[in-house]
Coordinates of C-alpha atoms and ligand atoms in Angstrom, one line a residue:
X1 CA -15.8 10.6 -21.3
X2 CA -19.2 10.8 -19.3
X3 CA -21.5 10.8 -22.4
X4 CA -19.8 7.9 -24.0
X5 CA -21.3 4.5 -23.6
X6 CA -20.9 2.8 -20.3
X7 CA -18.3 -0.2 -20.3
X8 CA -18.6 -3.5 -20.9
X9 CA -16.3 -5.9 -19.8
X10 CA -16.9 -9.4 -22.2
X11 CA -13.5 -10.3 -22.9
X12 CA -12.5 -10.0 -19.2
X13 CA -15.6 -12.3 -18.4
X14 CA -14.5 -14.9 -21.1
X15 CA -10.6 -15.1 -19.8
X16 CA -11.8 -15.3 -16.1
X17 CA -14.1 -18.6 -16.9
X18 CA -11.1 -19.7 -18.7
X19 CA -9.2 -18.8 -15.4
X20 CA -11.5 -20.7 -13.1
X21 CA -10.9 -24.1 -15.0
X22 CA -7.1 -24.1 -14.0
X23 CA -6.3 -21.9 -11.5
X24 CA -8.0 -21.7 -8.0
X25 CA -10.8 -19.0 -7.7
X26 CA -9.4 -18.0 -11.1
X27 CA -7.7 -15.1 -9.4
X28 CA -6.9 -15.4 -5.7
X29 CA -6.4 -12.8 -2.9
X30 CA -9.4 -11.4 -1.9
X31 CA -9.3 -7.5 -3.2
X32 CA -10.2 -8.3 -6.8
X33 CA -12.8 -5.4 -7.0
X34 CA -14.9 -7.6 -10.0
X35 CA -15.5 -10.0 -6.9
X36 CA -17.6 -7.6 -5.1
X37 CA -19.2 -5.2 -7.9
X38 CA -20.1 -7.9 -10.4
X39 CA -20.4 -6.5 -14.1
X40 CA -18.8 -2.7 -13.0
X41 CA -15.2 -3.7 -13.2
X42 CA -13.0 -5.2 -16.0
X43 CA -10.7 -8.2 -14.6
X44 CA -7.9 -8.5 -16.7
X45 CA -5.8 -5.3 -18.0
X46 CA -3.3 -4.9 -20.7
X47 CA -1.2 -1.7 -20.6
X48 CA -0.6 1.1 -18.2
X49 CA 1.0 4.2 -19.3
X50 CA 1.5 7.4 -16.7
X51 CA -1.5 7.3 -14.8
X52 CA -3.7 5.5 -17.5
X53 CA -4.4 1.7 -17.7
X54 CA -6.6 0.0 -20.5
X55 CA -8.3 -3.6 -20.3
X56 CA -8.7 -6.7 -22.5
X57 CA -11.7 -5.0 -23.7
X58 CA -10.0 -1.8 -24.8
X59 CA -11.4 0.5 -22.0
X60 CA -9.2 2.9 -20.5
X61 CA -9.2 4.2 -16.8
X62 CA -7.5 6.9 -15.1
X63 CA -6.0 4.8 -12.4
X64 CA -6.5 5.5 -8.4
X65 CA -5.3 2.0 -7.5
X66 CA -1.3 2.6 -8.7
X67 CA -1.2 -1.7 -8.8
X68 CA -2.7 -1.4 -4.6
X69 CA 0.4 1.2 -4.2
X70 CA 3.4 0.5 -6.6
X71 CA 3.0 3.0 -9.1
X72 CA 3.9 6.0 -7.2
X73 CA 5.3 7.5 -10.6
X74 CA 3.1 6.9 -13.2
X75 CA 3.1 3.3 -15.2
X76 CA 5.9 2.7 -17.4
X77 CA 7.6 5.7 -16.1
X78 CA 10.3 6.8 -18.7
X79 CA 13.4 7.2 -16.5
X80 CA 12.7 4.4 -14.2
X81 CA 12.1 2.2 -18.0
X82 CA 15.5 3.5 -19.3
X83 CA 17.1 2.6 -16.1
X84 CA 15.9 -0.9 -15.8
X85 CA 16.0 -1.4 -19.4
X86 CA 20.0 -0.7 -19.4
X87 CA 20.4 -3.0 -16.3
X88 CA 18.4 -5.7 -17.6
X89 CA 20.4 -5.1 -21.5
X90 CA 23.4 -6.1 -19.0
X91 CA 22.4 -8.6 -16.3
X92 CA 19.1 -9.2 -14.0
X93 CA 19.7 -12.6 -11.8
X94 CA 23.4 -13.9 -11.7
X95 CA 25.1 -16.1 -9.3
X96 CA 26.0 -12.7 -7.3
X97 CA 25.0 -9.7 -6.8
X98 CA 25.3 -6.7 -9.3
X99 CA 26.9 -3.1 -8.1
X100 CA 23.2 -2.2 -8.0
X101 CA 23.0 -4.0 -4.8
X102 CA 25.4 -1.1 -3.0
X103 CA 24.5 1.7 -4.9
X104 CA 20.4 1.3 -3.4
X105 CA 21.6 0.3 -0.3
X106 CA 23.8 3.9 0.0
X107 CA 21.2 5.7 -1.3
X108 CA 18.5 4.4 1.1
X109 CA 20.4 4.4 4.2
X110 CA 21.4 8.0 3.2
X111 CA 17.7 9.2 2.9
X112 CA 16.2 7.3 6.0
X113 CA 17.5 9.0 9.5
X114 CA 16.7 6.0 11.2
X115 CA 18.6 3.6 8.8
X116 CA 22.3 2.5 9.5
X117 CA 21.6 -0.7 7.1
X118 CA 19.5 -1.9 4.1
X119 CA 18.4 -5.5 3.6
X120 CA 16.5 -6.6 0.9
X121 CA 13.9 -9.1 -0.5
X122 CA 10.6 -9.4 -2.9
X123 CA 7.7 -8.6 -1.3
X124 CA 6.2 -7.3 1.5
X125 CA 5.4 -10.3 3.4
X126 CA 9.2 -11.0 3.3
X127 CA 10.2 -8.0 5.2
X128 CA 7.2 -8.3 7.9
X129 CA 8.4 -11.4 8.3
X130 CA 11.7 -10.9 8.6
X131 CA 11.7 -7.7 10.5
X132 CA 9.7 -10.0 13.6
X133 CA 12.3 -12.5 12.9
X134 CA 15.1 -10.0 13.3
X135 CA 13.4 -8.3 16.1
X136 CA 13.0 -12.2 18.0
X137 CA 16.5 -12.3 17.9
X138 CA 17.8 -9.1 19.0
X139 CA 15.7 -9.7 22.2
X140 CA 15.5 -13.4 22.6
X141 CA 11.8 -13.2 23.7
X142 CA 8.8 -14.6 20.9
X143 CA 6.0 -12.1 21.2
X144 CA 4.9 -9.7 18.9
X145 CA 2.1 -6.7 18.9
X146 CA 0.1 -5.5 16.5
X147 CA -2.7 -3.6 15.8
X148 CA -6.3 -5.4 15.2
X149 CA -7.2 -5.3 11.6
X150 CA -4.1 -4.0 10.3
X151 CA -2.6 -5.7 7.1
X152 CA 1.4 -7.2 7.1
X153 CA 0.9 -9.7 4.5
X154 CA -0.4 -13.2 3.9
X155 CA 2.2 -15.2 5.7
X156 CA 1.3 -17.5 9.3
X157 CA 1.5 -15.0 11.7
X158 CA -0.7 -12.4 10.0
X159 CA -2.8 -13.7 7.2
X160 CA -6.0 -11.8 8.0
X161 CA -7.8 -15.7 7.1
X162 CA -6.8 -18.2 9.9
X163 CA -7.6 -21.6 7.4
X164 CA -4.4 -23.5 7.2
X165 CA -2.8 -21.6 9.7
X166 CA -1.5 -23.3 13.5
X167 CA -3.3 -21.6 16.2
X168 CA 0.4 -21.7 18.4
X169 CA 1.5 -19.7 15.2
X170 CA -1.3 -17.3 16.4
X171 CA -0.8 -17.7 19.7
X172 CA 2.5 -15.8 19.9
X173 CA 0.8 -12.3 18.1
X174 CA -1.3 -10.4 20.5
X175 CA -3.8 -7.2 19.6
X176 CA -5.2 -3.9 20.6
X177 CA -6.8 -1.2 18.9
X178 CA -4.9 1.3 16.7
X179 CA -4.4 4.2 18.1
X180 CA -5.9 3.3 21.6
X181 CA -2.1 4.0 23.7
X182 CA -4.0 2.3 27.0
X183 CA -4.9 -0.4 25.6
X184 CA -1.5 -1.5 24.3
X185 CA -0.1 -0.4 27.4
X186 CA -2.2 -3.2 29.4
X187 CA -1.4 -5.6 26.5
X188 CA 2.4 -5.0 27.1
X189 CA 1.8 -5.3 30.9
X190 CA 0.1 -8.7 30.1
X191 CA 3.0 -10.1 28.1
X192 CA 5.9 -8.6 30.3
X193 CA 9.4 -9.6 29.4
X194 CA 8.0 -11.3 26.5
X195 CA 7.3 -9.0 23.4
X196 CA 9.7 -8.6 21.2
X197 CA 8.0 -6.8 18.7
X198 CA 5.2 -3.8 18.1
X199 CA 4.8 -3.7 14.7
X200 CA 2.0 -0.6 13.5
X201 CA 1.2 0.8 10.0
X202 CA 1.7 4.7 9.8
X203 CA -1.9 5.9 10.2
X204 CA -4.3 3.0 10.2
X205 CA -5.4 2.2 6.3
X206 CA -7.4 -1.1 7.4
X207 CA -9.4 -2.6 4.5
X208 CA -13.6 -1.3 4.9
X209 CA -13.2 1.1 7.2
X210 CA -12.4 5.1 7.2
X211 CA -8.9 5.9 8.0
X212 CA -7.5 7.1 11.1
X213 CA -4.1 9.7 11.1
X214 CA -2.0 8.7 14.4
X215 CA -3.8 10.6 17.3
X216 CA -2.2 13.3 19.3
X217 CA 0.9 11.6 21.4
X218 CA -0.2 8.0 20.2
X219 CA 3.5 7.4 18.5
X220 CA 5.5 9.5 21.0
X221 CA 3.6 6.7 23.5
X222 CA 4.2 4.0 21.5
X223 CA 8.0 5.0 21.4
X224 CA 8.7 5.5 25.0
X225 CA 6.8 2.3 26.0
X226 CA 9.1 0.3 23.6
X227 CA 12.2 2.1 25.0
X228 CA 11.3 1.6 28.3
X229 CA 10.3 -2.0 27.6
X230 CA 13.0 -3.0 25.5
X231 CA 10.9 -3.7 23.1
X232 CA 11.5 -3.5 19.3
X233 CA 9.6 -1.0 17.5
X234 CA 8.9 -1.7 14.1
X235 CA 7.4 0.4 11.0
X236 CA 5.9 -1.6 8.5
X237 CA 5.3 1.2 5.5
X238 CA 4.8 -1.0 2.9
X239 CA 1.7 0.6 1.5
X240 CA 2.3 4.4 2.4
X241 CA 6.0 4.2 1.8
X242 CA 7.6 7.0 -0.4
X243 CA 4.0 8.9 -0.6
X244 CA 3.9 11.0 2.5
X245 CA 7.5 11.8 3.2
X246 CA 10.8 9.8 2.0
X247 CA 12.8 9.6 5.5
X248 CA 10.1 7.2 6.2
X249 CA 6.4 7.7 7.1
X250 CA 6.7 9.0 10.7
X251 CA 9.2 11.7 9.8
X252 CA 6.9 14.4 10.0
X253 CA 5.5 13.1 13.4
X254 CA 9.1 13.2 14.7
X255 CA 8.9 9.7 15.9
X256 CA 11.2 7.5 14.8
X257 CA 11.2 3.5 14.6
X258 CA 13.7 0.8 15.0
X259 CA 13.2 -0.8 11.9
X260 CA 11.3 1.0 8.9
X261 CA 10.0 -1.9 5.9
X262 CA 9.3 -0.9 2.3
X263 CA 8.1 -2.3 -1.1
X264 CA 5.3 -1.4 -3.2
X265 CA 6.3 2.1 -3.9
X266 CA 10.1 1.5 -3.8
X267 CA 10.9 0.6 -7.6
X268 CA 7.9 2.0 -9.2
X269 CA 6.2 -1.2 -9.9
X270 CA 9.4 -3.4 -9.7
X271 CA 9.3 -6.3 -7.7
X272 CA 11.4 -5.7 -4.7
X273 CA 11.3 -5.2 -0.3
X274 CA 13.6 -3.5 1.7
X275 CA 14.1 -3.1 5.5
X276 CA 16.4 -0.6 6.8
X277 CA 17.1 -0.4 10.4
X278 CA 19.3 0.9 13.3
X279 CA 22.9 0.5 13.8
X280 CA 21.8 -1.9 17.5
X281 CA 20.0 -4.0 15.3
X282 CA 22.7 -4.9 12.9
X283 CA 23.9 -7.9 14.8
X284 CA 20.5 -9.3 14.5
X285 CA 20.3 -9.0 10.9
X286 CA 23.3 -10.4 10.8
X287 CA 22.1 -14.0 12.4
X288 CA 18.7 -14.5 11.0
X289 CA 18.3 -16.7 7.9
X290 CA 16.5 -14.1 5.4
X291 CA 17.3 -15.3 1.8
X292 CA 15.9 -16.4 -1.1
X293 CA 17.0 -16.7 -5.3
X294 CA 15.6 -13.6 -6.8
X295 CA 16.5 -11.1 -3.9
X296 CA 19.6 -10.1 -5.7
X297 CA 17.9 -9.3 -9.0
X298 CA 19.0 -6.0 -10.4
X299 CA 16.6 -4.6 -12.9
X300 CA 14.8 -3.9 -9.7
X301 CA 17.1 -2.5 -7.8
X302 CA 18.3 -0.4 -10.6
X303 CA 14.7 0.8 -11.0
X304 CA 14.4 1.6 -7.7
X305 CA 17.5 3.8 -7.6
X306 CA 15.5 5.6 -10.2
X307 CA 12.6 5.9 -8.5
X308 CA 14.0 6.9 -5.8
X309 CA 15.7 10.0 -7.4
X310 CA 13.0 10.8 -9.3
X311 CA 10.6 11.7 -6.6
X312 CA 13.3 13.6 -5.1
X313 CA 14.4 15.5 -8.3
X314 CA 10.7 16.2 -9.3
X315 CA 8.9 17.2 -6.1
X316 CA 7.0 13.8 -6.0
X317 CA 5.4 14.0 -2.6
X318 CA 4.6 17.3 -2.9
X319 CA 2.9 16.7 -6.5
X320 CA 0.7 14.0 -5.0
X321 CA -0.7 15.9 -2.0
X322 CA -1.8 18.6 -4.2
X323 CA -3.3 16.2 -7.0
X324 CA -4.8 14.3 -3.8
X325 CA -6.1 17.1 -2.4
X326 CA -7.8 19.1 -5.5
X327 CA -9.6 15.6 -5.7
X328 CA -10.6 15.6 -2.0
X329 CA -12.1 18.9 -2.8
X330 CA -13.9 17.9 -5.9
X331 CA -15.5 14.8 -4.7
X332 CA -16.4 16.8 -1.3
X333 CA -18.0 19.9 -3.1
X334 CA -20.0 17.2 -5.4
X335 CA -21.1 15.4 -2.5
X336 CA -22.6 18.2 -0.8
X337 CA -23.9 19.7 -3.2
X338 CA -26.1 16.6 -4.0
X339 CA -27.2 16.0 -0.1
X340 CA -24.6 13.1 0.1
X341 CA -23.1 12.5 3.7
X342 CA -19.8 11.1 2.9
X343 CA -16.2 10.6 5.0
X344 CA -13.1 11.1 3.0
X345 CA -10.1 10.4 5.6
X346 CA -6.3 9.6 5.4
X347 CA -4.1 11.8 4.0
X348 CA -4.5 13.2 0.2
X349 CA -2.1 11.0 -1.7
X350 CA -3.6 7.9 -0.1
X351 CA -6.9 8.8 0.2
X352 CA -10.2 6.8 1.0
X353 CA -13.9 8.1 0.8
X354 CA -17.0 5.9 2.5
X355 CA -20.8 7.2 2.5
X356 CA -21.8 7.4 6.3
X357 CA -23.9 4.7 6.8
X358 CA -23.8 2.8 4.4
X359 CA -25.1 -0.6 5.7
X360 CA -23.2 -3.2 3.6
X361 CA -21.3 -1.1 1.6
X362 CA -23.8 -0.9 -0.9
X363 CA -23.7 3.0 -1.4
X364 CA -20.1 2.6 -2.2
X365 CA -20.1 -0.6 -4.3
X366 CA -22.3 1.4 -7.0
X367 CA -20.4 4.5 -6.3
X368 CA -16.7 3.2 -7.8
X369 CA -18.3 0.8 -9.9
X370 CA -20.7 3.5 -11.6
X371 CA -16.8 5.2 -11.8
X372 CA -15.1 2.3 -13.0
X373 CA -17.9 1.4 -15.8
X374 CA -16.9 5.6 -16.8
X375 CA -13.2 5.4 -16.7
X376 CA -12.1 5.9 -13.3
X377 CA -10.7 3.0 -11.7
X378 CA -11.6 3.6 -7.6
X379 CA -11.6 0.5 -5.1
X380 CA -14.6 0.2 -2.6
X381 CA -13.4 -1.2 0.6
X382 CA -8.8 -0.6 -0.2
X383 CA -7.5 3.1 0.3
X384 CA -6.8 4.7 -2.9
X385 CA -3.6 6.3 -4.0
X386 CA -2.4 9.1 -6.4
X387 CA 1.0 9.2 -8.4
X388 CA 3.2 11.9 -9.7
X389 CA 1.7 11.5 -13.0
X390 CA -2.0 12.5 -12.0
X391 CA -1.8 16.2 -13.2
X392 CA -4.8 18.8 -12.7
X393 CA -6.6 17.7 -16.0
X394 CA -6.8 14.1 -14.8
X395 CA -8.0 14.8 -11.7
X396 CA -10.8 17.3 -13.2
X397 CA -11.2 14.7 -16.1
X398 CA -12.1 11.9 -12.6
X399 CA -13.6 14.7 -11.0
X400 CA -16.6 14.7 -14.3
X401 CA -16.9 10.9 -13.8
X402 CA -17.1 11.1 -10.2
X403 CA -20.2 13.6 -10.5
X404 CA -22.4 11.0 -12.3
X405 CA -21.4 8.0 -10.0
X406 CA -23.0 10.2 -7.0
X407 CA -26.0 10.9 -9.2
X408 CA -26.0 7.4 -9.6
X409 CA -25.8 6.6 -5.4
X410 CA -28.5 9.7 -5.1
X411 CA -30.8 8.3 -7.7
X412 CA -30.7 4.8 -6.1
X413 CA -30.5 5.9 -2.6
X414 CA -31.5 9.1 -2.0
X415 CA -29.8 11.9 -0.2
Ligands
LIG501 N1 2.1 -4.6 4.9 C1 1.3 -3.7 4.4 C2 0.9 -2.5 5.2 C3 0.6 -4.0 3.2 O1 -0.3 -3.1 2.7 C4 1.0 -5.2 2.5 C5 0.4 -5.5 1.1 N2 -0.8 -4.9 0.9 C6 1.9 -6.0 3.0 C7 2.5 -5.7 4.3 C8 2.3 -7.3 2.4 O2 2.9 -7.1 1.2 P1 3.0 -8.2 0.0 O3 1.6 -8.3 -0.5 O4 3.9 -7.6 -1.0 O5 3.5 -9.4 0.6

């Protein structure tokens, strides 16, 4: 793969100036890697198959982006293709829901500790949402906390741009820094008898920046302050969901949330969004509005039943932190060997690598798109992830590629 000729990427190029006449920006969102590494990264891509995708232009890439997180399988993952291939030879959207609805409901609330209920929706924006506005009216107070920088979707209260967006919308959402306990303990005591909400990310996996595991006592902090505040306390594990441990991200820390909010991961690429929370916050759940057509579809939840089993059956987190971690040690071996300070944070399956000061990310731009323009499809400023089908030759395949990209940095920046 290293010796062949490096990429080219004309047929992307031709459909995105096609894209720019009718759509706005021709792709929108802002993580489009092509954006930010001009002429290292294809833009448009035609098939996926375990942990290999291939582009308009015929290249194929061993894939450390999983579609940003939904592929925790591998793509078009056989049983979870046979399971939503039988549901959708027999229904997808009717008027009401399918048995499918039940079944994925049992089998979450039977994995999660925390989870006396499942409710479910599309994406994750949906279930941030939601969970704030379940949360709002299970304590009748409007605020909400969150962590600066962290990511819970595009909708008003969130979207990390402000255009188009009320300030009062903003107004009701107030900050600190992940993993600084003291400083949401004075933002608490600031909004007193008014926060409804904290809502936190597992570890912190904020876009361009290394990321941080919870600190020693941070959560067990973060838990008592909401119990002694009445406060709701609210998981969003959208991204990390069903990659570090399937009761929920904070099982191994012992801490447990109020409400716990999935998709990505969930059905393997399948568009769906589940919260699952605590018997006390039924009644809640019960009096929001949270609806919308497609909610009910079954192919998805059908896939995600799969899914679901499938990483039990197989060993799936287990698999991933060992793929995640041989590639940890690759890239850190390579790295050192060729003079090259680098951090690689988070845990193995959802791993991120920066180069220590590197001044406008320039040192990693070329990095992942010297990678990308080899076959190895890495983002430069999002976390990465791995999936159950990354197996040891993959990962040493990536590791070959991953070897000339930091000759590449070293040749252009030195050591
Ligand atoms: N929360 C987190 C932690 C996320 O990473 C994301 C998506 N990247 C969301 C919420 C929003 O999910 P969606 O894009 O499906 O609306």
């Amino acid at each position: 793969m290293t010796s062949a000729p490096l990429y080219t990427f004309n047929r992307s190029e031709e459909l995105m100036s096609r894209a720019r006449q009718v759509i706005p920006s021709g792709i929108y969102g802002a993580k489009n890697p092509a954006n930010f590494v001009p002429g290292s990264y294809p833009v448009f891509l035609t098939t996926g198959e375990g942990c290999r995708i291939r582009d308009v232009d015929g290249n194929e890439y061993i894939d450390f982006l999983c579609s940003f997180g939904p592929i925790v399988l591998g793509h078009r993952h056989p049983k979870v293709e046979e399971a939503a291939l039988a549901q959708a030879s027999r229904c997808d959207s009717l008027n009401l829901p399918s048995e499918k609805w039940v079944e994925l409901a049992e089998l979450l609330v039977s994995i999660t500790p925390v989870a006396d209920w499942a409710a479910f929706a599309k994406s994750g924006s949906d279930v941030t949402s939601g969970a704030l506005r379940m949360a709002r009216a299970h304590t009748g107070r409007e605020k909400v906390i969150a962590a600066s920088g962290s990511y819970h979707g595009w909708h008003d209260w969130c979207s990390p741009i402000p255009t188009g967006i009320p300030a009062a919308e903003r107004a009701l959402v107030a900050t600190f820094p992940y993993n600084d306990l003291e400083a949401l303990k004075r933002v608490a005591a600031e909004n007193k008898g008014q926060v409804a909400a904290v809502i936190l990310t597992p570890f912190r996996h904020d876009f361009f920046r290394d990321e941080e595991l919870p600190a020693p006592g941070f959560l067990e902090g973060v838990r008592a302050l909401c119990d002694q505040e009445g406060i709701v306390l609210v998981l969003d594990d959208v991204r990390a969901g069903f990659r570090l441990d399937l009761g929920g991200s904070w099982e191994p820390y012992g801490v447990r949330p109020d409400l716990i909010l999935y998709s990505k991961a969930v059905a393997n690429g399948y568009p769906l969004a589940v919260a699952l929370g605590r018997e006390e916050l039924r009644r809640a759940a019960e009096s929001v509005y949270f609806s919308a057509t497609y909610w009910s579809a079954a192919v998805p939840m059908a896939a995600a039943v799969a899914t679901i089993n499938t990483l039990r059956e197989e060993g799936g987190i287990e698999q991933m932190r060992a793929m995640g971690q041989r590639f940890r040690d690759g890239i850190e071996q390579q790295a050192s060997s060729l003079g090259l300070a680098i951090t690689q944070s988070g845990p193995p399956a959802i791993p991120f690598m920066t180069f220590v000061g590197d001044t406008g990310f320039r040192r990693i731009h070329l990095f992942c798109g010297e990678c990308a323009r080899r076959g190895v499809f890495l983002h430069p400023f999002h976390n990465w992830f791995l999936m159950t089908a990354h197996k040891e030759r993959d990962i040493d395949q990536a590791l070959a590629v991953t070897e000339e990209a930091f000759k590449a940095v070293k040749a252009q920046f030195g050591g």
